[in-house]
Coordinates of C-alpha atoms and ligand atoms in Angstrom, one line a residue:
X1 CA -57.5 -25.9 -103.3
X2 CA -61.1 -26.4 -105.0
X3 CA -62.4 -28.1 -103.5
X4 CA -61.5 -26.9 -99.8
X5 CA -64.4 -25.5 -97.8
X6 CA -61.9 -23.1 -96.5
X7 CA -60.4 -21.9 -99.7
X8 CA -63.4 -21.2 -101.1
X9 CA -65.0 -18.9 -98.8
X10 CA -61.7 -17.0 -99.8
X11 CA -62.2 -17.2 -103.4
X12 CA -65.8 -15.4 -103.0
X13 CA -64.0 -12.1 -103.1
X14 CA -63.3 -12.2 -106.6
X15 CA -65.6 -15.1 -107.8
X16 CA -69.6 -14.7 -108.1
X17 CA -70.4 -18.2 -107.4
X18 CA -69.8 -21.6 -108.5
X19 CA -72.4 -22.3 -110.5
X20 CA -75.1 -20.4 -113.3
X21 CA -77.5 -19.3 -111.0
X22 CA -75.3 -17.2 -108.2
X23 CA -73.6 -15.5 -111.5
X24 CA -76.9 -14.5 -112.5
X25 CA -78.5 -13.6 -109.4
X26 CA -74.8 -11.6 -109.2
X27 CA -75.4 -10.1 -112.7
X28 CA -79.2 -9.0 -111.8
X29 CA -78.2 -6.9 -108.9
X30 CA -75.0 -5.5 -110.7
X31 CA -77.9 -5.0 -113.8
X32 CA -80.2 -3.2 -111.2
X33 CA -77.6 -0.7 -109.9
X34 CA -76.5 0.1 -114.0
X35 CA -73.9 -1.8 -114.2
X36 CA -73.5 -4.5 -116.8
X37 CA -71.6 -7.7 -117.1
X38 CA -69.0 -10.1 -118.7
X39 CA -69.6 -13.4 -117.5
X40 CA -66.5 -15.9 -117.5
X41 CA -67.0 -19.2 -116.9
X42 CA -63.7 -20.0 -115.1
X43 CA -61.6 -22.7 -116.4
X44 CA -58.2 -22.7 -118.8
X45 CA -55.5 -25.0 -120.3
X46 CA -57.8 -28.2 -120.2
X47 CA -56.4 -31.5 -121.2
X48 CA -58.8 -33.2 -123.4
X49 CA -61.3 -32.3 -126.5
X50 CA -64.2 -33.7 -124.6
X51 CA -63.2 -30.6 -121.5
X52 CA -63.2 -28.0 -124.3
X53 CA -66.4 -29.5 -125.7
X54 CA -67.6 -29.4 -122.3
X55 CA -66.6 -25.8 -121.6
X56 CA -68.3 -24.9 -124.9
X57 CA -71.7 -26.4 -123.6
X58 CA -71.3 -24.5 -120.6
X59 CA -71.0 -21.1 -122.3
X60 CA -73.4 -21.9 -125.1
X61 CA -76.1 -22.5 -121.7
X62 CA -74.5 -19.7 -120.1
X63 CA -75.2 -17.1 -122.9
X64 CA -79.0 -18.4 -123.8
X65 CA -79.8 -18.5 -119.8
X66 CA -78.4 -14.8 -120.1
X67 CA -80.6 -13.9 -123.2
X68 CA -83.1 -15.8 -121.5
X69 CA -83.4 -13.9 -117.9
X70 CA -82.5 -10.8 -119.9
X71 CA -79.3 -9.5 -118.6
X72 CA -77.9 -6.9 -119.9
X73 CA -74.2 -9.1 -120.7
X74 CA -71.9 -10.6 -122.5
X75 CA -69.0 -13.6 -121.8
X76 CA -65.9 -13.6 -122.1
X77 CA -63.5 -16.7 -123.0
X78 CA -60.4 -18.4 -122.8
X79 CA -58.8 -20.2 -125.8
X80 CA -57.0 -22.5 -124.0
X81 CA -60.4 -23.2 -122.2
X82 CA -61.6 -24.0 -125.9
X83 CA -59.0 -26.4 -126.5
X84 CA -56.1 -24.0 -128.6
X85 CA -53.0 -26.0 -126.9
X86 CA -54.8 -29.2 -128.4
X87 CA -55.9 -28.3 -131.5
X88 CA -56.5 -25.1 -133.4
X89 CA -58.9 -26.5 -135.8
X90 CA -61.2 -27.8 -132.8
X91 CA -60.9 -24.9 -130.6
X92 CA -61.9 -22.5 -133.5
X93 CA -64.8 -24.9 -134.2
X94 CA -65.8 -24.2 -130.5
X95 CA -65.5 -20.8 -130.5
X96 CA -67.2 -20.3 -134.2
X97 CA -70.3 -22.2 -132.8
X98 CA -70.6 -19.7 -129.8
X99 CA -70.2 -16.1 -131.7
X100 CA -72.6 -18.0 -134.3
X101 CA -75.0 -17.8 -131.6
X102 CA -73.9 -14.7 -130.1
X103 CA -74.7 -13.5 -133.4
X104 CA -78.0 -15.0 -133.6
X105 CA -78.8 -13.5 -130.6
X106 CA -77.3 -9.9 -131.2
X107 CA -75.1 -10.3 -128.4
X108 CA -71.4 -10.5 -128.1
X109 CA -67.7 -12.6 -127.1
X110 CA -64.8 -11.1 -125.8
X111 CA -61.7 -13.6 -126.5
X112 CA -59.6 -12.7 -123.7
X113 CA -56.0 -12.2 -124.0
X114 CA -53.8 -14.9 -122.6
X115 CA -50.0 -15.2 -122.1
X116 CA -47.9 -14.0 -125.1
X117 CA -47.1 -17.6 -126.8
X118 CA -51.0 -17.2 -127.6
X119 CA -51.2 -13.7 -128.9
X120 CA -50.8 -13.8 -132.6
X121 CA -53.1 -17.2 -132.3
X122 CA -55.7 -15.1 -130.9
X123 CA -55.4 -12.2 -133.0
X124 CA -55.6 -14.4 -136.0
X125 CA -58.9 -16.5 -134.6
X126 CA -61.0 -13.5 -133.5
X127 CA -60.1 -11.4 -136.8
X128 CA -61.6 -14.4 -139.1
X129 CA -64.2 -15.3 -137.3
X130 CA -64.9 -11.1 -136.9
X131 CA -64.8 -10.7 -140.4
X132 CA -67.3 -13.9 -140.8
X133 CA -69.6 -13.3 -138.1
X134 CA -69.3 -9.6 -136.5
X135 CA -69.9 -10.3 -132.7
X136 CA -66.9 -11.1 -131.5
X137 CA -63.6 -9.1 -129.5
X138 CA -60.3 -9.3 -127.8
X139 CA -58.1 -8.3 -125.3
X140 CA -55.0 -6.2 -125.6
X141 CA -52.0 -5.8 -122.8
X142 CA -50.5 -2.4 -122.5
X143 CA -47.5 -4.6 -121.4
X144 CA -46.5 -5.8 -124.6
X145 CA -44.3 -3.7 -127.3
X146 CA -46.1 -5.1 -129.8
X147 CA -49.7 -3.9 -129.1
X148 CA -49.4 -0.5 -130.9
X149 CA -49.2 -2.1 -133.7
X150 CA -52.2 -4.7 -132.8
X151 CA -54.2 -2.1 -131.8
X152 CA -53.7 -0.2 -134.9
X153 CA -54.6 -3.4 -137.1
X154 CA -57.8 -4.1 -135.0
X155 CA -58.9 -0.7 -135.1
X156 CA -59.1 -1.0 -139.0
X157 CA -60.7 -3.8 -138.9
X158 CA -63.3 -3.0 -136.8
X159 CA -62.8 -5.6 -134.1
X160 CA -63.5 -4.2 -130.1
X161 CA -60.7 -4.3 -128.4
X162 CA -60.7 -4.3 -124.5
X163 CA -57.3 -2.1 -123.2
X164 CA -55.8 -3.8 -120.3
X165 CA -52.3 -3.5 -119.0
X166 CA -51.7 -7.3 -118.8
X167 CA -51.5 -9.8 -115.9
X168 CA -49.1 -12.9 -116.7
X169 CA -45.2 -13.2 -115.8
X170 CA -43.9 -12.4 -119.8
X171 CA -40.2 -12.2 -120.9
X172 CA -38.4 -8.7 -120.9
X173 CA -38.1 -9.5 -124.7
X174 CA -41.7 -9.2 -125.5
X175 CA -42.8 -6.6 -122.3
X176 CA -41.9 -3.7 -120.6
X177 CA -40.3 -4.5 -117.4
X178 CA -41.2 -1.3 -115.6
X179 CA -44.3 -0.2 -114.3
X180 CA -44.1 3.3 -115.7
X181 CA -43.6 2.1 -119.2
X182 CA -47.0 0.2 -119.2
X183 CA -48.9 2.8 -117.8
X184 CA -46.9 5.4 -120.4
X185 CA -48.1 3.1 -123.3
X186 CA -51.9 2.6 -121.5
X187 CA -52.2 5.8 -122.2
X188 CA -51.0 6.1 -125.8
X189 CA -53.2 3.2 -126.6
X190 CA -56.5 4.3 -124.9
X191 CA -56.4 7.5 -126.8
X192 CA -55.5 5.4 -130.0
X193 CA -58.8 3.4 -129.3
X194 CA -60.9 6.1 -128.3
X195 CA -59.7 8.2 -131.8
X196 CA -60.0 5.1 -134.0
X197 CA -61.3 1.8 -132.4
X198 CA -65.1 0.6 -132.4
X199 CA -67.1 1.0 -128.9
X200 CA -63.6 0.0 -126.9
X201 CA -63.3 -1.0 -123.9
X202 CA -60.8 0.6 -120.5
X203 CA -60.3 -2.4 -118.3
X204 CA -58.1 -0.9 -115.0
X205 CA -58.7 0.3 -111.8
X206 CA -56.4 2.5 -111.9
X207 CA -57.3 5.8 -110.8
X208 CA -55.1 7.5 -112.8
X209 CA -55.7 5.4 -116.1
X210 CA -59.4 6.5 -115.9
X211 CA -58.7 10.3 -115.2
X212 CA -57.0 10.0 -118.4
X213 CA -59.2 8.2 -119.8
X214 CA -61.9 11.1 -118.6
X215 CA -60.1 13.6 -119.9
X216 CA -58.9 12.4 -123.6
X217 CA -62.8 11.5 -123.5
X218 CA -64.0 15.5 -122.7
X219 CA -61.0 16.3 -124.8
X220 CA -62.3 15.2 -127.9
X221 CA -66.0 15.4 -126.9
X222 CA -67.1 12.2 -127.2
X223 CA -70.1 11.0 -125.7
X224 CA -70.2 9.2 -122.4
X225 CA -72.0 5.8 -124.8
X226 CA -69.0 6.1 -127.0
X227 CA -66.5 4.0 -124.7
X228 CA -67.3 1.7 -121.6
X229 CA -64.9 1.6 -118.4
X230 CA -64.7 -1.8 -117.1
X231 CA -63.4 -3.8 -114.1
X232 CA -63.0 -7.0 -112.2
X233 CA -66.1 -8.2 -110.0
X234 CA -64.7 -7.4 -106.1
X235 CA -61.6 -5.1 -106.5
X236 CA -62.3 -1.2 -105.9
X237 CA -65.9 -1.6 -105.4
X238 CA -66.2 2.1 -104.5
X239 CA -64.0 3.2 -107.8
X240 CA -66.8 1.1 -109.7
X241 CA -69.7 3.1 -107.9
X242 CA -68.3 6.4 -108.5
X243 CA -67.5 5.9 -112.1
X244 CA -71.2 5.1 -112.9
X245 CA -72.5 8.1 -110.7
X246 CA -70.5 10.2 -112.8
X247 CA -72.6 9.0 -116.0
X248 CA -70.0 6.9 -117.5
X249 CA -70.7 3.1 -118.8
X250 CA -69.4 0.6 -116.8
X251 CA -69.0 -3.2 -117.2
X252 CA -67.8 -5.8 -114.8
X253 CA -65.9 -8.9 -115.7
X254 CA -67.7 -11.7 -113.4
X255 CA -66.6 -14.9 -112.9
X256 CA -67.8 -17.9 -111.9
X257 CA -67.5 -22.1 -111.3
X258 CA -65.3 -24.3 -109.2
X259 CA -61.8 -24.2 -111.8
X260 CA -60.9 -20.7 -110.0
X261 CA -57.5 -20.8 -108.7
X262 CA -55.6 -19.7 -111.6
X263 CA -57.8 -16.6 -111.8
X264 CA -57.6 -16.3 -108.2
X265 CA -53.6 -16.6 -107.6
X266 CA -53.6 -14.0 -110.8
X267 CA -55.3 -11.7 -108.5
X268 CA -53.1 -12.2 -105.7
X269 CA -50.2 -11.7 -107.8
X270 CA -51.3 -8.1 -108.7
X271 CA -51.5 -6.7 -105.3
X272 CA -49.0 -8.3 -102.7
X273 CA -51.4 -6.6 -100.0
X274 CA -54.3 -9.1 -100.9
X275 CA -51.6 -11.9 -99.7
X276 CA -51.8 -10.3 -95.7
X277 CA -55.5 -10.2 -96.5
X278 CA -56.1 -13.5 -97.0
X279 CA -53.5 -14.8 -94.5
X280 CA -55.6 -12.3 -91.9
X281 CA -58.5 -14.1 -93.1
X282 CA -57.4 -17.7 -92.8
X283 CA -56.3 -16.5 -89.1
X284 CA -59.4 -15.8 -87.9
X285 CA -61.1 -18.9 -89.5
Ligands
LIG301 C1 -62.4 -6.2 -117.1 C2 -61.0 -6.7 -117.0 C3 -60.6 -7.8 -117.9 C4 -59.3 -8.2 -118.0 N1 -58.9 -9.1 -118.9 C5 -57.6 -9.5 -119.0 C6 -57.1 -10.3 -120.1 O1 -57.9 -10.7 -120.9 N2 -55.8 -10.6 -120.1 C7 -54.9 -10.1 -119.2 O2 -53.7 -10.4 -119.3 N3 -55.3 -9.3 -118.2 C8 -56.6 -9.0 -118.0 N4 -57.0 -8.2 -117.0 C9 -56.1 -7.9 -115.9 C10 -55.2 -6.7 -116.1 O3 -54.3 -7.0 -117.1 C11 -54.5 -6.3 -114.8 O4 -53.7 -7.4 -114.4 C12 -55.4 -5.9 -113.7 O5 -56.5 -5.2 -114.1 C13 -54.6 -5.0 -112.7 O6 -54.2 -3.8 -113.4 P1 -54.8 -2.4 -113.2 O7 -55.1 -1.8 -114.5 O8 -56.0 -2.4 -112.3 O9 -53.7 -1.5 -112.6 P2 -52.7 -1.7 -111.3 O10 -51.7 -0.6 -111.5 O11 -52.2 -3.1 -111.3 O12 -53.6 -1.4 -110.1 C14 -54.2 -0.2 -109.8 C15 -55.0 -0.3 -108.5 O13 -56.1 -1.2 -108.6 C16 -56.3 -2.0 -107.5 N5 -56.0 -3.4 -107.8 C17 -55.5 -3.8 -109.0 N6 -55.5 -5.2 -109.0 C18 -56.0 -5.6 -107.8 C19 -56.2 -6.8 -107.2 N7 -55.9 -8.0 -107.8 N8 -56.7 -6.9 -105.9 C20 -57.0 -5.7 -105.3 N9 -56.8 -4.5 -105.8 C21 -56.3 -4.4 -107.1 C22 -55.3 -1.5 -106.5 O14 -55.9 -0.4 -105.7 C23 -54.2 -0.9 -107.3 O15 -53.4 0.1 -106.7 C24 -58.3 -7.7 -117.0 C25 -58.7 -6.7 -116.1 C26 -60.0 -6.2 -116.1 C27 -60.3 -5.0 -115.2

């Protein structure tokens, strides 16, 4: 899928490009109409050391061609990208050498939040390497019981958390099943984050989320810096518009390079209409 001609003019609705420079030229337009970025060099789960190593490189050029051009951005990771299913000790050595530079450069990593067998892994990474270095955040998934309680440690720590409601297949054990529930508990956690947490971060675009999000914001008169909204690069293109008109910060998670169909069947398993879209697509190719 790749490496098909075909499939890849349908991944451009949610990718920026394959390589650095489209994702730049993507992040200097998104820049120029005041929105900011999350770059995410696609890619997860590799194989070997020397792939993690690799993927390492490729975020260590991605962020100084970023400080370089002067985008206003940050990236966002996977730990599995970084080697975590390998071993811990190299993947945190990979990480550490990228917030070190993050650091340097007074910019900033999000750790994204991967499926649940990796949560307290990644909880545990980015709160050590937090407390060592500053410059670094997570991800937390509204979908998950445990995530009060997560959000509530991170919070004291200081650690910027990005609110989500969670995108992999997880185990009624560990996640709430219905759709009401996560939404019921995105709610309780945003206001958590915007009482207590440090510049977070209200990933959804869902309307109603963000109206709640609006209001617990006027609520408790905080100012429109205090918070950013943010979303994924090519879903609800006029929700992301309208946010920023209205004065709030907005940030956009942009992907890019050829490893994208995990990302990009995540997306199609969020919306089963996306599905008829692509098939309508494929149709008229
Ligand atoms: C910036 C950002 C970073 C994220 N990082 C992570 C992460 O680290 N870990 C993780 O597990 N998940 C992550 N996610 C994904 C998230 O968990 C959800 O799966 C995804 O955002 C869909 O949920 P929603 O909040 O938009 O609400 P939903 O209730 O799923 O959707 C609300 C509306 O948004 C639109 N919409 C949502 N998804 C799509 C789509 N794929 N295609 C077209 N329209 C769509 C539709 O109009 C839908 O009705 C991230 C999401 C964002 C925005």
């Amino acid at each position: 899928m790749e490496t098909s001609p075909m499939a890849r003019n349908l991944s451009g609705r949610f990718v920026a490009g394959e390589d650095l420079e489209q994702a730049l030229a993507v992040s200097r337009k998104l820049n120029g109409e005041g929105i900011t970025v999350t770059l995410d060099v696609l890619g997860e789960s590799v194989t070997t050391l020397e792939e993690a190593a690799r993927a390492r490189d490729a975020y260590l050029r991605t962020f100084g061609a970023m400080h370089e051009a002067g985008i206003e951005g940050n990236v966002s990771l996977k730990l599995t990208q970084f080697g975590l299913d390998l071993s811990p000790t190299a993947c945190r050595g990979n990480v550490e050498q990228l917030v070190r530079r993050a650091a340097e450069l007074g910019g900033f990593v999000r750790v994204d939040m991967e499926s649940s067998q990796y949560t307290a892994r990644t909880l545990e990474l980015v709160s050590a390497l937090h407390a060592q270095y500053g410059a670094v955040g997570t991800v937390i998934q509204a979908y998950l019981h445990r995530s009060r309680a997560d959000v509530e440690d991170l919070c004291a720590k200081r650690v910027r958390v990005r609110l989500c409601k969670g995108a992999y297949l997880e185990p009624h054990s560990v996640a709430f099943a219905k759709k009401a529930d996560v939404d019921r508990n995105y709610i309780e956690l945003m206001k958590i984050l915007l009482d207590r947490g440090f510049y977070p971060a209200i990933a959804t675009h869902d309307e109603k989320m963000i109206a709640a999000t609006k209001a617990y914001a006027a609520l408790r008169k905080l100012p429109p810096d205090a918070f950013e909204f943010q979303m994924l690069y090519g879903i609800r293109r006029d929700l992301q518009r309208q946010v920023v008109a209205e004065g709030y910060r907005m940030r956009l998670y942009v992907p890019f390079g050829r490893a994208w169909y995990p990302y990009y069947m995540r997306r199609l398993a969020e919306r089963p209409a996306n599905v008829f879209f692509i098939l309508r697509n494929l149709l008229r190719h």
